Short mmCIF file of C-alpha atoms and ligand atoms in Angstrom, two decimals:
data_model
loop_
_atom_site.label_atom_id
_atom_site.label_comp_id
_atom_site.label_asym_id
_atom_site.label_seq_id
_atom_site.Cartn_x
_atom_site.Cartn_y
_atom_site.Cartn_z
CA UNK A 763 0.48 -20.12 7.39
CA UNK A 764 -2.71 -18.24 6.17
CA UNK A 765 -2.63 -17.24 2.19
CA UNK A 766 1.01 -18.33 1.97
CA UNK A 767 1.21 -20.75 -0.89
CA UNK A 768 2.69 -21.40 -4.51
CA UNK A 769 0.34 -21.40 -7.73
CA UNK A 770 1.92 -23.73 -9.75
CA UNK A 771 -0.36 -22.23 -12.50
CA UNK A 772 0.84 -18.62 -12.05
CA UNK A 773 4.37 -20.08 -11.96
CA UNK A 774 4.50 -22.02 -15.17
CA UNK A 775 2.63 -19.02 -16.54
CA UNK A 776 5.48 -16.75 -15.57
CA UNK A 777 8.18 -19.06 -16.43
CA UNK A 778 6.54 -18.99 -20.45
CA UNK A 779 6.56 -16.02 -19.89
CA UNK A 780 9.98 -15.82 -18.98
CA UNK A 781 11.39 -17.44 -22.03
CA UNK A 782 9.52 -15.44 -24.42
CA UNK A 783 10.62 -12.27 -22.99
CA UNK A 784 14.37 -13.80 -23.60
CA UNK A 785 13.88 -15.17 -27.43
CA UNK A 786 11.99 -11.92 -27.87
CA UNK A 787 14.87 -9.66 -26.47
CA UNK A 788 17.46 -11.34 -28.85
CA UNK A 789 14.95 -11.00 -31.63
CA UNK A 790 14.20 -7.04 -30.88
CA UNK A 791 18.48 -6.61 -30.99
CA UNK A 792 17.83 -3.04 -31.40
CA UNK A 793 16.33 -2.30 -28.20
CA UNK A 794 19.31 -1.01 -25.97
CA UNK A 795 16.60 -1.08 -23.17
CA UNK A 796 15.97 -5.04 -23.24
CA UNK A 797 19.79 -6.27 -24.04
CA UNK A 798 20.87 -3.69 -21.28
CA UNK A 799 22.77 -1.40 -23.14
CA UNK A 800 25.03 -4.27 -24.32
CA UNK A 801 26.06 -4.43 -20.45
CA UNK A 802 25.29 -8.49 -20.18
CA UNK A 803 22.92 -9.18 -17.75
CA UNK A 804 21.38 -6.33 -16.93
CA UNK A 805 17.65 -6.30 -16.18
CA UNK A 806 15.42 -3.86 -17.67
CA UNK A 807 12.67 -2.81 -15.50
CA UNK A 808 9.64 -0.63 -15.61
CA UNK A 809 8.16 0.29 -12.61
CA UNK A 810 4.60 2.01 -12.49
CA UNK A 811 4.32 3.91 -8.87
CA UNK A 812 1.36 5.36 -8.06
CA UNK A 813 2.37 8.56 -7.21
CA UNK A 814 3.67 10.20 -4.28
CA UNK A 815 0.89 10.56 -2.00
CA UNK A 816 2.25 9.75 1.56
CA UNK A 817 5.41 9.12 3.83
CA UNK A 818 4.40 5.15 2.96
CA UNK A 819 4.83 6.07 -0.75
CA UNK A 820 7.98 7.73 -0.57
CA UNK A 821 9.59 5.24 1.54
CA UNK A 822 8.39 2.48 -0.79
CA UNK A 823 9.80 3.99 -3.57
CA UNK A 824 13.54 4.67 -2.01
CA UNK A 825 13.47 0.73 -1.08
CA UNK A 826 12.05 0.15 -4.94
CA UNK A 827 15.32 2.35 -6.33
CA UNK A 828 17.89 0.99 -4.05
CA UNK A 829 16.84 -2.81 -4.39
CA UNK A 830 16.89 -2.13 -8.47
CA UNK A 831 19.77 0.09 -8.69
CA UNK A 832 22.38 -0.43 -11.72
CA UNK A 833 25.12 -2.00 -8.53
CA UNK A 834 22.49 -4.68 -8.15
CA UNK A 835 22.05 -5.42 -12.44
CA UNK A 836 19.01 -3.47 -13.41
CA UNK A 837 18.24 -0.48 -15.00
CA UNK A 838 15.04 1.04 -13.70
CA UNK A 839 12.05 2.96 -15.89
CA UNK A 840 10.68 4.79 -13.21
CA UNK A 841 7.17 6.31 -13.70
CA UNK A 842 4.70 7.89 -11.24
CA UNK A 843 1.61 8.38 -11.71
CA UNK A 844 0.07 10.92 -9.67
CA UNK A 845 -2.54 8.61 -8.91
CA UNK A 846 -4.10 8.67 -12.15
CA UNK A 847 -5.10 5.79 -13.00
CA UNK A 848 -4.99 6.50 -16.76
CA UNK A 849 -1.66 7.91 -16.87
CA UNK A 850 -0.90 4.62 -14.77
CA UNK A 851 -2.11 2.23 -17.28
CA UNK A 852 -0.20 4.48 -20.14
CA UNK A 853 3.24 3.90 -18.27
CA UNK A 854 2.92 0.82 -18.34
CA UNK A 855 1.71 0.70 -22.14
CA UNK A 856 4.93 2.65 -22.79
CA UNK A 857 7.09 0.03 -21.07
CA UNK A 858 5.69 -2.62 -22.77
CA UNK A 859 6.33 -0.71 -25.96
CA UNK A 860 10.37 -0.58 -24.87
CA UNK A 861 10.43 -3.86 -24.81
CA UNK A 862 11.50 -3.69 -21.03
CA UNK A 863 12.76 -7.43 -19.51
CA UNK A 864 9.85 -7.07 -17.09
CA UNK A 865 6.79 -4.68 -15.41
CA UNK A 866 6.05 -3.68 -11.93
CA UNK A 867 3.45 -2.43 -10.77
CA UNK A 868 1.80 -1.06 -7.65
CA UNK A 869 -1.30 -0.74 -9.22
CA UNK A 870 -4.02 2.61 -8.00
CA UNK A 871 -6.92 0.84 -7.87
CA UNK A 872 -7.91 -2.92 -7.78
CA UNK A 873 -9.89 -2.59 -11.37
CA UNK A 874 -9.58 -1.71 -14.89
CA UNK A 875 -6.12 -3.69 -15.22
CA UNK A 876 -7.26 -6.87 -17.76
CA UNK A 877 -6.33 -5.49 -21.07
CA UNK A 878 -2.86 -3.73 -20.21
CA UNK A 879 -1.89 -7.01 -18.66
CA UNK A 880 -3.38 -9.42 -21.55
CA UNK A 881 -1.04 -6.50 -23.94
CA UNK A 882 1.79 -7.78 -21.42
CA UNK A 883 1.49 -11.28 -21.36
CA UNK A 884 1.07 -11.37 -25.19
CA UNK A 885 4.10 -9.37 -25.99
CA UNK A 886 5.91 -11.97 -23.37
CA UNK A 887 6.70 -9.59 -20.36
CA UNK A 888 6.06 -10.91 -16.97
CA UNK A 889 4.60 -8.43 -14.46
CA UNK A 890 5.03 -8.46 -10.72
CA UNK A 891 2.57 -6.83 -8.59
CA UNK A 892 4.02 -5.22 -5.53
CA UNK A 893 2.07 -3.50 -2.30
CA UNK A 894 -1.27 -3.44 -4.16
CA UNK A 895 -3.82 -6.50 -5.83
CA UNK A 896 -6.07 -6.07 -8.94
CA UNK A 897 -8.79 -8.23 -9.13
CA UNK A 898 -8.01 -9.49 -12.87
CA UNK A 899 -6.64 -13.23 -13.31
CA UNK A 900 -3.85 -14.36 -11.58
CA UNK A 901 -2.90 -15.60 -14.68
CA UNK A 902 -2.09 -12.21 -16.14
CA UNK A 903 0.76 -11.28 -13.63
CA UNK A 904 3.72 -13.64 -12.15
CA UNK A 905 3.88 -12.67 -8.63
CA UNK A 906 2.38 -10.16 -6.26
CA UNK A 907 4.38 -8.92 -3.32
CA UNK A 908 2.94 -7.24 -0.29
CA UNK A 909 0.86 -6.78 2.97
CA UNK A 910 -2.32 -8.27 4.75
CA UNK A 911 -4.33 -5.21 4.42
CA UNK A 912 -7.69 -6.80 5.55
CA UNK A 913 -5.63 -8.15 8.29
CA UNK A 914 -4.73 -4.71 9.23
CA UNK A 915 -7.92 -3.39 9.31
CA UNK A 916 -9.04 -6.67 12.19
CA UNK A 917 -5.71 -5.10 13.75
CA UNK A 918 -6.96 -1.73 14.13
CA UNK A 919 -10.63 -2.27 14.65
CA UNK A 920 -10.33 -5.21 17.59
CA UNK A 921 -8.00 -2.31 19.51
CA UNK A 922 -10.69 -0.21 18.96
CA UNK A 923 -13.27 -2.76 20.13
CA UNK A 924 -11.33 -3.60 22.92
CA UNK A 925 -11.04 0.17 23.66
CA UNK A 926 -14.24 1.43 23.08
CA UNK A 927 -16.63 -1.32 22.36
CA UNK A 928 -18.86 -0.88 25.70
CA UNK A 929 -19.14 2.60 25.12
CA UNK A 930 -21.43 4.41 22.88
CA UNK A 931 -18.77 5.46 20.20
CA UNK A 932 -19.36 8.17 16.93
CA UNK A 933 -16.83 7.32 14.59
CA UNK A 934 -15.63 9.09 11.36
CA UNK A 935 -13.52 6.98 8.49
CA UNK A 936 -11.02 8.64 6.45
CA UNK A 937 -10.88 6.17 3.84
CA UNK A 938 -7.91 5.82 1.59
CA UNK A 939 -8.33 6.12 -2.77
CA UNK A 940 -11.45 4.95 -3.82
CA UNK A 941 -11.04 1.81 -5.37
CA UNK A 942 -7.58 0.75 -4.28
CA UNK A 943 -6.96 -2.31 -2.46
CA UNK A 944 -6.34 -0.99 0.77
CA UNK A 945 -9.13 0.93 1.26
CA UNK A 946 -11.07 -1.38 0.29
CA UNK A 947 -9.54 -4.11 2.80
CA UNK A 948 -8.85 -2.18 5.66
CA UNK A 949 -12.65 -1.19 5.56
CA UNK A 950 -14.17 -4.23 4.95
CA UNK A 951 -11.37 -6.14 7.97
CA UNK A 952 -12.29 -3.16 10.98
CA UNK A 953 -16.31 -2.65 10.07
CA UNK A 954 -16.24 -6.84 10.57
CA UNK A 955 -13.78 -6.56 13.84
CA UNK A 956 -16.07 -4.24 15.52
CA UNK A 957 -19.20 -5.70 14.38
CA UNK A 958 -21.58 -5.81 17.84
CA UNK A 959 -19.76 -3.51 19.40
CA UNK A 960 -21.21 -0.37 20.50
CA UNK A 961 -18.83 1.61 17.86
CA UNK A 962 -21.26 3.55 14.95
CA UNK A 963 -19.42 4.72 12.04
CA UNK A 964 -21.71 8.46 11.41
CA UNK A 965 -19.39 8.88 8.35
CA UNK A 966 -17.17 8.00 6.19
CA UNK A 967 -15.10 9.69 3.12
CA UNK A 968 -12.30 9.65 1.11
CA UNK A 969 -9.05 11.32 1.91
CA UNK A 970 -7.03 10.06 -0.95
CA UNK A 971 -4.16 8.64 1.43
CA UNK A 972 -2.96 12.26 1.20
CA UNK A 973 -2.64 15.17 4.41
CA UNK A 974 -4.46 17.40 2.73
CA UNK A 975 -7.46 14.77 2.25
CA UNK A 976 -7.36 14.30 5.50
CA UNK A 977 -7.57 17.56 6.90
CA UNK A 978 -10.15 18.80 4.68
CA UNK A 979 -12.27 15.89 5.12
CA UNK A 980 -12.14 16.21 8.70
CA UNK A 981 -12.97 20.05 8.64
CA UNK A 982 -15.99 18.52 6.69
CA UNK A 983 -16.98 15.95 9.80
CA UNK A 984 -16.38 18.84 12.25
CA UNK A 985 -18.17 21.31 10.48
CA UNK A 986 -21.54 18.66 10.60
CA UNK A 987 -20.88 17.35 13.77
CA UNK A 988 -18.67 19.26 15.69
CA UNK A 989 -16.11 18.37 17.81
CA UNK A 990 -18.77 16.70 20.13
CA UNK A 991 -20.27 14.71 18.32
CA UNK A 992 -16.64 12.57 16.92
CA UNK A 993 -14.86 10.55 19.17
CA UNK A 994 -13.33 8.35 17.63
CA UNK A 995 -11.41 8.65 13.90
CA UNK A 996 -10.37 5.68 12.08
CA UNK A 997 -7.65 6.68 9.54
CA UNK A 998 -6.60 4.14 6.08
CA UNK A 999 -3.32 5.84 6.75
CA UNK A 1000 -1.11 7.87 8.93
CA UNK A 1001 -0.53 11.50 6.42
CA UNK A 1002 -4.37 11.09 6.37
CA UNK A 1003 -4.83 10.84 10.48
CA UNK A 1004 -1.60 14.01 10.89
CA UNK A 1005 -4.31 15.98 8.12
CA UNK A 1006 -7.04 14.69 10.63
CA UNK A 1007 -5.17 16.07 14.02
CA UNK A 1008 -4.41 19.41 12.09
CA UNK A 1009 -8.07 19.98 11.78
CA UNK A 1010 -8.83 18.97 15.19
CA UNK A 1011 -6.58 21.28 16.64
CA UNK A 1012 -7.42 24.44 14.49
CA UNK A 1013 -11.61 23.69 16.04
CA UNK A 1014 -10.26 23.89 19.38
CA UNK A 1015 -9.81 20.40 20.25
CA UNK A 1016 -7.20 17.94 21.62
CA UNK A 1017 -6.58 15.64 19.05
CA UNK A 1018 -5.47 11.37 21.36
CA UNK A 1019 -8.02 13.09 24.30
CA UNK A 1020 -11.03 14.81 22.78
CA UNK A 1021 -11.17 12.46 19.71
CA UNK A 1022 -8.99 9.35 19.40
CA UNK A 1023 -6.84 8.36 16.47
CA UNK A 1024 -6.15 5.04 14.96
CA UNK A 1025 -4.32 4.62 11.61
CA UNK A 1026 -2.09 2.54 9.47
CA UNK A 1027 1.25 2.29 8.08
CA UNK A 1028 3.54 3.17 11.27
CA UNK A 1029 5.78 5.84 9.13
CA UNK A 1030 8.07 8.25 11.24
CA UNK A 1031 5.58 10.77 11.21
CA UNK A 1032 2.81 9.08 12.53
CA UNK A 1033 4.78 7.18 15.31
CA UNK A 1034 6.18 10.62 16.63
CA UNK A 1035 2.10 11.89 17.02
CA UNK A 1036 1.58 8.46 18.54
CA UNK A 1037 4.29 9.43 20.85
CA UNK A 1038 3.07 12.79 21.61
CA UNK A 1039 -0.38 10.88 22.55
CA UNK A 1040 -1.94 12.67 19.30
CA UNK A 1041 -2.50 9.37 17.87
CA UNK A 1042 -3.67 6.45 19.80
CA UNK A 1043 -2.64 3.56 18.10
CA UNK A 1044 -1.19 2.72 14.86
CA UNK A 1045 -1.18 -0.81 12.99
CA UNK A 1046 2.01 -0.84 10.42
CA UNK A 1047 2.24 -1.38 6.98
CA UNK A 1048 5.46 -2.37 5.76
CA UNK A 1049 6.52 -0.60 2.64
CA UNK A 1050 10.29 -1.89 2.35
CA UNK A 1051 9.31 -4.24 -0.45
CA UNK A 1052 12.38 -3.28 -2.62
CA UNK A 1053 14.50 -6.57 -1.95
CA UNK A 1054 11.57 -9.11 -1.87
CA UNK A 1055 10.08 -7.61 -5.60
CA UNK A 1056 13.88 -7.57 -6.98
CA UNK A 1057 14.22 -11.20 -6.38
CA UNK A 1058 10.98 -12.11 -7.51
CA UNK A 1059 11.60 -10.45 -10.75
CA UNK A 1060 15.46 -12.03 -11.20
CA UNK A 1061 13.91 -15.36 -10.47
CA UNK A 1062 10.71 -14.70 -13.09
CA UNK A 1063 13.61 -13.14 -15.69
CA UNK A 1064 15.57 -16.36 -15.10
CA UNK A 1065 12.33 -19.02 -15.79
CA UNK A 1066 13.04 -19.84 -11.72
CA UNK A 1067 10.41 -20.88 -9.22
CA UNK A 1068 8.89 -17.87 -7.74
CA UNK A 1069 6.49 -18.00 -4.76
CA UNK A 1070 3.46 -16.37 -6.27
CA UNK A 1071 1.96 -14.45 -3.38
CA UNK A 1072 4.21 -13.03 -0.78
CA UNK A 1073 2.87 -11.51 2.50
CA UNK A 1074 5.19 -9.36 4.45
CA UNK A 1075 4.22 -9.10 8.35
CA UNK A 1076 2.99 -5.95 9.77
CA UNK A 1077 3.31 -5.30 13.61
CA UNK A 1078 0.88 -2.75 15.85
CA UNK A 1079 1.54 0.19 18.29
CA UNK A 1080 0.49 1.56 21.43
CA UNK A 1081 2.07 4.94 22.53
CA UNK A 1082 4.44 2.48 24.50
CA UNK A 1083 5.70 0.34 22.32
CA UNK A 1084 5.99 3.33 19.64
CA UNK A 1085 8.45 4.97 21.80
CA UNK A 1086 10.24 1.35 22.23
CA UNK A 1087 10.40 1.16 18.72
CA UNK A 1088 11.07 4.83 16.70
CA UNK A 1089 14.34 5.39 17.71
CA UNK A 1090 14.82 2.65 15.21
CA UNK A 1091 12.82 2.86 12.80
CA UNK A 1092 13.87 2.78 9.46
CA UNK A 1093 11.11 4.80 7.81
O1 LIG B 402 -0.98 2.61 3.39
C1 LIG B 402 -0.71 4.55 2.05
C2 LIG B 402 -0.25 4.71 0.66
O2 LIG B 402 -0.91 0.95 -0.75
C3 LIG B 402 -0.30 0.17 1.37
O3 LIG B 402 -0.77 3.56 0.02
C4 LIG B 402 -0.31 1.30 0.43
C5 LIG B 402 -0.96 2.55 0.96
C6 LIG B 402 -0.40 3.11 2.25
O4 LIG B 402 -0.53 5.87 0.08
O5 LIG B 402 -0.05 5.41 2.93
#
């Protein structure tokens, strides 16, 4: 299967890693944090969210808390970070100054990340990336944990090929953060799916992943081309494309008719305006990643073989299957 495999490298890295973070525990003694409060086994964990910028976010974070919770053996250092990328980088700082068991992070943006994770390795705490990449060394983190996100950009932009590809086609992006991983991905995976087509991207800007980016960005794109001149918008994220259809409607338009709506992550939300036709078609994005990260990190804490990247599989909706599918949804 594509990008599944083991790095033996990463792994022995982790598993050093591993065992220093043990003899360095019993060294510290003092830190409650590291020796669990005396409780055993309990793992200490810091986890740096990014902040709490869509439905995606929130749901990721509820399976991050259940999947460490003190019934399962860890006790979790929650930070979030507003998605500042400095405060990000500080958390993490912080946690490796507790002397935590091990770091997770779902990292802002893909860049910036070498030193905080060389001040990791060399104080012997093994990070796990979950939902986004960095681009520094594999070397510097144990295992990353998450989705396809160039993959989900094909996804999205062969529908919208398929859709509108013989037709001459305006198109407006609402990207997600600048720099992060997904936006990144999801652009570079739909501009190469609908390259040939008749499709023109007029614009594109950053709505930060949030609703309010989205709407105001829109309001922007309206305001310079009017309602006319979009027809098709091609949302990074679902709280983006609801910001998107709340602009749409306030200019008079009908937001799935006048201008059609793709986006990503397939949260409740977004499959309901699917649903209502407001939204055309939606390509998910998993963000239950609690389980899969707490195993990687018991298996890093316990110098065990841990697969070093981990895709989860995303699925795709059309109003029709949307409607097959909410009623059990599960975020
Ligand atoms: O699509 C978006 C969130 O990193 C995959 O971040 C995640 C993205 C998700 O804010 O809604």
């Amino acid at each position: 299967m594509k990008k599944r495999f083991l790095s033996t490298i990463a792994i022995a890295g982790a598993a050093a890693m591993a065992l220093t973070a043990c003899s360095s525990d019993s060294d510290a003694g003092s830190s409650d944090a590291a020796d669990g409060g005396g409780g055993g086994d309990v793992i200490t964990v810091g986890f740096a969210q990014t902040g709490s910028e869509s439905g995606w976010r929130s749901a990721n974070t509820e399976s991050m808390k259940t999947a460490f919770s003190s019934e399962n053996g860890f006790e979790l250092v929650f930070n979030a970070a507003d998605n500042d990328t400095a405060a990000q980088i500080a958390a993490v700082r912080s946690f490796i100054n507790q002397g935590v068991d091990a770091i997770v992070i779902a990292p802002i943006v893909e860049d910036g990340w070498d030193d905080v994770l060389q001040e990791a390795s060399d104080a012997g705490i093994p990070v796990i990336l979950e939902d986004r990449t960095v681009s520094a060394s594999e070397d510097l983190y144990a295992a990353w944990i998450g989705l396809d996100f160039e993959q989900e950009g094909v996804t999205a932009g062969e529908w919208a090929a398929a859709e509108f590809g013989d037709t001459e086609t305006n198109m407006v992006v609402l990207e997600g953060t600048t720099g992060s991983a997904p936006a990144n991905d999801r652009a570079t995976g739909f501009d190469s799916a609908i390259e040939g087509t008749m499709i023109t991207k007029i614009d594109s800007q950053t709505g930060d992943f949030t609703r309010d980016g989205g709407k105001s960005v829109m309001e922007g794109f309206i305001q310079n081309y009017g309602v006319d001149g979009i027809d098709l918008v091609y949302a990074h994220n679902d709280d983006m494309a609801l910001g998107a259809i709340e602009a749409i409607e306030a200019a008079g338009a009908v937001p799935g008719e006048d201008i059609k709506i793709i986006s990503i992550d397939a949260v409740h939300d977004g499959m309901q305006a699917l649903v209502d036709g407001k939204i055309n078609y939606i390509v998910e994005c998993n963000p239950l990643l609690g389980d899969l990260v707490a195993a990687a990190v018991t298996g890093v804490v316990n110098g065990e073989d841990v697969e070093a990247v981990q895709y989860v599989e995303d699925l795709a909706f059309d109003q029709a299957a949307a409607e097959e599918a909410l009623p059990d949804r599960k975020y």
